CSV table of C-alpha atoms in Angstrom, one decimal:
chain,number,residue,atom,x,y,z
A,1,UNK,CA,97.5,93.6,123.2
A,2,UNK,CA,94.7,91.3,123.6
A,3,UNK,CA,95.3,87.5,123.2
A,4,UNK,CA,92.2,86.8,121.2
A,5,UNK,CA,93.6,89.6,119.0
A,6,UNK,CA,97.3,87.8,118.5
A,7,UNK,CA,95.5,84.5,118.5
A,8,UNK,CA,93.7,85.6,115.2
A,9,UNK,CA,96.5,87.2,113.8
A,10,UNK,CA,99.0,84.2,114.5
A,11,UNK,CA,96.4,81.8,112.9
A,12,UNK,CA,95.9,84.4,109.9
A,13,UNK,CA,99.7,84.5,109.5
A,14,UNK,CA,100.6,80.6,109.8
A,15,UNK,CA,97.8,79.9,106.9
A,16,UNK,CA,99.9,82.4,104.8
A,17,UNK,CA,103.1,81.0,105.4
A,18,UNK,CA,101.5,77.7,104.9
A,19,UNK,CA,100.5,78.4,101.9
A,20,UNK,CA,104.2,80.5,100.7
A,21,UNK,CA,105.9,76.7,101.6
A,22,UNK,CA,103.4,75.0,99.7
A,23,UNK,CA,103.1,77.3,96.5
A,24,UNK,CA,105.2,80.3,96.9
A,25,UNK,CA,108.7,79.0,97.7
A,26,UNK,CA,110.3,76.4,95.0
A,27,UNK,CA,111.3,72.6,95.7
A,28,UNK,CA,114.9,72.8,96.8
A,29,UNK,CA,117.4,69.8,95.1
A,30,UNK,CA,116.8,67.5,98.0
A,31,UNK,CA,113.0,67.6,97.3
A,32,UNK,CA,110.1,68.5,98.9
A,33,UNK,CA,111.4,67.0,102.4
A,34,UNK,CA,113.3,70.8,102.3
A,35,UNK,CA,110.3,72.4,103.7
A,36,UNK,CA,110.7,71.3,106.6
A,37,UNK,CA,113.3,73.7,106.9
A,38,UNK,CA,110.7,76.3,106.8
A,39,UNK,CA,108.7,75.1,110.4
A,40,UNK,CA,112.4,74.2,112.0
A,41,UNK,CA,113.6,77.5,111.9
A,42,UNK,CA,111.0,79.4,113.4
A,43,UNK,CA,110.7,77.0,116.2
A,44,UNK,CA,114.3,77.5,116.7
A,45,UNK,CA,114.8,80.9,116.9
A,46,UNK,CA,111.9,81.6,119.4
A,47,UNK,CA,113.3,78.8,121.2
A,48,UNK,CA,115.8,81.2,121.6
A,49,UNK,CA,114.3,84.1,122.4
A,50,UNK,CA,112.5,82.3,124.8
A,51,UNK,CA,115.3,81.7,127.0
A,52,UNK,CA,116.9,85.3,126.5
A,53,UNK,CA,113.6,86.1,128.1
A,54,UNK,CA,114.3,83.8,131.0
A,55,UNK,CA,117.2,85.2,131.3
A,56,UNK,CA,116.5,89.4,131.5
A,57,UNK,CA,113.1,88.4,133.2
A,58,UNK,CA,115.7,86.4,136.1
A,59,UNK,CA,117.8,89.5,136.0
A,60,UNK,CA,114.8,91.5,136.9
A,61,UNK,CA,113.7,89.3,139.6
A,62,UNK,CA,117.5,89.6,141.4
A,63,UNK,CA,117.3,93.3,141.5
A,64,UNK,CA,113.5,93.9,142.0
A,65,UNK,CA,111.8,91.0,143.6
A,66,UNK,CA,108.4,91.5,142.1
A,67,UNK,CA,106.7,88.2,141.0
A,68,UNK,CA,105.2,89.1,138.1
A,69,UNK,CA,109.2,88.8,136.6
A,70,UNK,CA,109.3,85.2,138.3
A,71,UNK,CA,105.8,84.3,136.2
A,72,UNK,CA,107.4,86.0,133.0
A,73,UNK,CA,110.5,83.6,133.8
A,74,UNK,CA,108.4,80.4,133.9
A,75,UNK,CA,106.3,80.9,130.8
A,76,UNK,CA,108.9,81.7,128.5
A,77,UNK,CA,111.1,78.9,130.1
A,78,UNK,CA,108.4,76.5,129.3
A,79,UNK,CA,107.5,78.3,125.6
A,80,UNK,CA,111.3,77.8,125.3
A,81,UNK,CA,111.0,74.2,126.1
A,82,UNK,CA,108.0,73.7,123.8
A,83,UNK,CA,109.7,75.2,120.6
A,84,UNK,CA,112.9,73.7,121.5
A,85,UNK,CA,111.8,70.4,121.6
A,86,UNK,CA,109.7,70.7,117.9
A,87,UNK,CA,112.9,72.5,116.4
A,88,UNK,CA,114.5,69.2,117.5
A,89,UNK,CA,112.0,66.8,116.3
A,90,UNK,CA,111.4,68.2,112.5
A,91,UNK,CA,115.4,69.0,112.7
A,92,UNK,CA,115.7,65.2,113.3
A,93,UNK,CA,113.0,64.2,110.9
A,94,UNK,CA,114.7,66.7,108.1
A,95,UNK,CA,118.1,65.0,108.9
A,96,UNK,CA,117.1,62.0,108.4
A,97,UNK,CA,115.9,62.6,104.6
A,98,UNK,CA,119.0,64.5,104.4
A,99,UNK,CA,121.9,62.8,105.3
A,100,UNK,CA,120.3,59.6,106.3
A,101,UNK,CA,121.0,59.5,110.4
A,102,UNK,CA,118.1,61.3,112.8
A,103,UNK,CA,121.2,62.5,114.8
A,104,UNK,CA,124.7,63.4,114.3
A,105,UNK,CA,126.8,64.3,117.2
A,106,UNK,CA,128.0,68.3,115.9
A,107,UNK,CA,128.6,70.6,118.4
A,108,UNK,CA,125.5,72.9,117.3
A,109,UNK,CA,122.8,69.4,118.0
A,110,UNK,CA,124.8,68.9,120.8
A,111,UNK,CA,125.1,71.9,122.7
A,112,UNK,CA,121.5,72.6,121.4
A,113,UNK,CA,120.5,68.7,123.2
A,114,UNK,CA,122.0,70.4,126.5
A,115,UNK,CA,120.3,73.7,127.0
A,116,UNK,CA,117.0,71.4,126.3
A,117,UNK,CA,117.9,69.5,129.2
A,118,UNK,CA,119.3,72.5,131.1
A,119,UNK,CA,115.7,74.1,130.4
A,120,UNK,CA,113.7,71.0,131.5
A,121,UNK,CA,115.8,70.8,134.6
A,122,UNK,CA,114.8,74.1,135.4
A,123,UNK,CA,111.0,73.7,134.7
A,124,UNK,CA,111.7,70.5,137.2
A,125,UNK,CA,113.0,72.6,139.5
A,126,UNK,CA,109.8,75.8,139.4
A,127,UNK,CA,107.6,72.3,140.3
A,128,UNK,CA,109.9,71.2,142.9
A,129,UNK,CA,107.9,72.0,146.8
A,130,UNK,CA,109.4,74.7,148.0
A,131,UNK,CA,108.8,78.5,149.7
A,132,UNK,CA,107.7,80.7,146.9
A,133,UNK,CA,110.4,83.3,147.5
A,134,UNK,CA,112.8,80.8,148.0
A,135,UNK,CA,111.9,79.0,144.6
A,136,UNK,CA,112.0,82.3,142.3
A,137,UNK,CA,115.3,83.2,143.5
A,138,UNK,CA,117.0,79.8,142.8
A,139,UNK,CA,115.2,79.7,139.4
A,140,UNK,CA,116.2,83.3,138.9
A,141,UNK,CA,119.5,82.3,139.2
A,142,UNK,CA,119.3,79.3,137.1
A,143,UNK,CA,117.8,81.0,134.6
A,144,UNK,CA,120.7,83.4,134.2
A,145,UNK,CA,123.3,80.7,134.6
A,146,UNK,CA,121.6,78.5,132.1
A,147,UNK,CA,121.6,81.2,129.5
A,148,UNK,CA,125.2,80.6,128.6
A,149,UNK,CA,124.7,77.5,126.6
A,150,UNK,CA,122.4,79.4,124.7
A,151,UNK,CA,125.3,81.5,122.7
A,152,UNK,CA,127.0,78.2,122.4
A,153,UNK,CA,124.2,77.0,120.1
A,154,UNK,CA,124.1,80.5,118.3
A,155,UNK,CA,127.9,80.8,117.3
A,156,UNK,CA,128.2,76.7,117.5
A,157,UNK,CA,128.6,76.7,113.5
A,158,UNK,CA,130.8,79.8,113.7
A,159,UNK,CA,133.4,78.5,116.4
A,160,UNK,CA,133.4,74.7,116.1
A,161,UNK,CA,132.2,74.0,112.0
A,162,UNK,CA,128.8,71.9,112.5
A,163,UNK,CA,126.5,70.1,109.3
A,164,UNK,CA,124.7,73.0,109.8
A,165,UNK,CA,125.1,76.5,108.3
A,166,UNK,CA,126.1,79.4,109.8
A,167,UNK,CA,123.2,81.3,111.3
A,168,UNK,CA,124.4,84.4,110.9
A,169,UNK,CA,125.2,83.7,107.0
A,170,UNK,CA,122.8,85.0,104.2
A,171,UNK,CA,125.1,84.8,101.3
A,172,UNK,CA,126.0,81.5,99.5
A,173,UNK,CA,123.4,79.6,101.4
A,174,UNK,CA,122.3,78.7,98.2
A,175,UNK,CA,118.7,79.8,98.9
A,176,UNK,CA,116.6,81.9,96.5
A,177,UNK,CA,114.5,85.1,97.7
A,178,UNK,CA,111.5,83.4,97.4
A,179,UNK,CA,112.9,81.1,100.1
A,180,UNK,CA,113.6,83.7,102.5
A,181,UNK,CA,110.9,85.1,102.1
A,182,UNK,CA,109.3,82.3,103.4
A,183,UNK,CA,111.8,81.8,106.2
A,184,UNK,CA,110.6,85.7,107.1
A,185,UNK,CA,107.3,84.9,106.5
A,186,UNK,CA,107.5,82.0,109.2
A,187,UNK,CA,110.0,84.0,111.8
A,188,UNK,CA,106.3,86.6,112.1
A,189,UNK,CA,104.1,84.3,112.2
A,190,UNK,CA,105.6,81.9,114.9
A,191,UNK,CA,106.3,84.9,116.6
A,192,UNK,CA,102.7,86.1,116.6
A,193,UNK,CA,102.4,82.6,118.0
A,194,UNK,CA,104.6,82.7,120.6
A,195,UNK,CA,103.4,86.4,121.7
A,196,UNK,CA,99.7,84.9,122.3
A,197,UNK,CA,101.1,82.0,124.2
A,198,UNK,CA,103.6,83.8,126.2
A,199,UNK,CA,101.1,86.6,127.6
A,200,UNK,CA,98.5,83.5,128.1
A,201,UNK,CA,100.6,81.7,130.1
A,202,UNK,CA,101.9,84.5,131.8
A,203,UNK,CA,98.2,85.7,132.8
A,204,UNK,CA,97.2,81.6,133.6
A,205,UNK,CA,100.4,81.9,136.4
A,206,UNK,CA,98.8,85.2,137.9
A,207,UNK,CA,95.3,83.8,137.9
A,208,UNK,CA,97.0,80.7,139.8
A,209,UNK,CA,99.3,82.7,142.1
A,210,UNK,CA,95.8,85.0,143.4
A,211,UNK,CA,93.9,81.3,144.0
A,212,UNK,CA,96.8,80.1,146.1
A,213,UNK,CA,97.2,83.7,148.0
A,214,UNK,CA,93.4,83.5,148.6
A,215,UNK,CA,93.4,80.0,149.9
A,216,UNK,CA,96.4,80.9,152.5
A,217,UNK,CA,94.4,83.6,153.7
A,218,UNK,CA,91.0,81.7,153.7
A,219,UNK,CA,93.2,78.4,155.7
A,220,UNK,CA,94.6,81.7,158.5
């Protein structure tokens, strides 16, 4: 699919679920501050997904050696970086509202704070001078060893208790339908989002790999 075309359709679908936090979905007890809620998910789930494409994209790499897996690594590794870091940001904002401290050490923020670093470490590391070939295939492996802190932050509430909820749990979360339906609402239409950006990017890094093979060639 076109990017202009998921471009369009991300923008058509973020105005909607603008306007579903804004008039669809009710003001939770805690006020209107909730609704941040409604932007932090979305960024943390693709944040997510992100980084599970890092990781079968690295996989790929290992067993094929074709570089269009490496540039499908590097985008979603830095999409991954970018959502992480907003899901961090309006978590932090919405904690503060909520229980009055911007962080709390619980092992879901925590183990969530170390695959952002993990991440930025390996975007460090795709910048780092080095021989092409040799580069992918230590950020191929990085990017499959990095991918077990992202479970961690999955199943962090599950196996550890955290002040967050469980994110596998629908029922007694105390939300109404018209607030999942808002939470679905935003899950498409970051996603729509994050599918123009990722085949962007990924098309930027070819364009950029073809200029550097051209000026080898023109230097020999």
């Amino acid at each position: 699919m076109k990017v202009s075309i998921l471009a369009v359709l991300a923008g058509l679908a973020l105005a909607a679920q603008q306007a579903m936090i804004w008039f669809y979905a009710p003001v939770a007890q805690s006020g209107p501050v909730q609704k941040i809620f409604y932007m932090h998910l979305p960024c943390s789930w693709w944040a997510l997904v992100s980084f599970f494409v890092v990781f079968v994209a690295s996989i790929l790499y290992l067993f094929g050696r074709k570089d269009v897996f490496d540039r499908v690594a590097g985008a979603a590794a830095e999409l991954g970086v970018l959502f992480a870091s907003l899901a961090l940001v309006t978590g932090s904002t919405w904690a503060r509202a909520e229980w009055g401290h911007w962080w709390l050490w619980d092992p879901k923020l925590t183990t969530a704070l170390i695959m952002w670093y993990v991440y930025a470490g390996y975007l460090v590391l795709r910048n780092t001078p080095m021989g092409r070939d040799r580069k992918a295939l230590v950020c191929a492996v990085l990017g499959i060893v990095a991918f077990l802190d992202v479970p961690l932050v999955f199943f962090a509430a599950k196996l550890w208790g955290s002040a967050h909820p469980d994110g596998l749990a629908r029922q007694g979360s105390g939300m109404e339908v018209r607030m999942w339906h808002t939470v679905f609402a935003g899950l498409v239409a970051f996603g729509l989002l994050w599918g123009a950006m990722l085949v962007a990017r990924i098309r930027q890094l070819g364009q950029a790999a073809r200029l550097e093979a051209m000026l080898v060639w023109d230097e020999e």
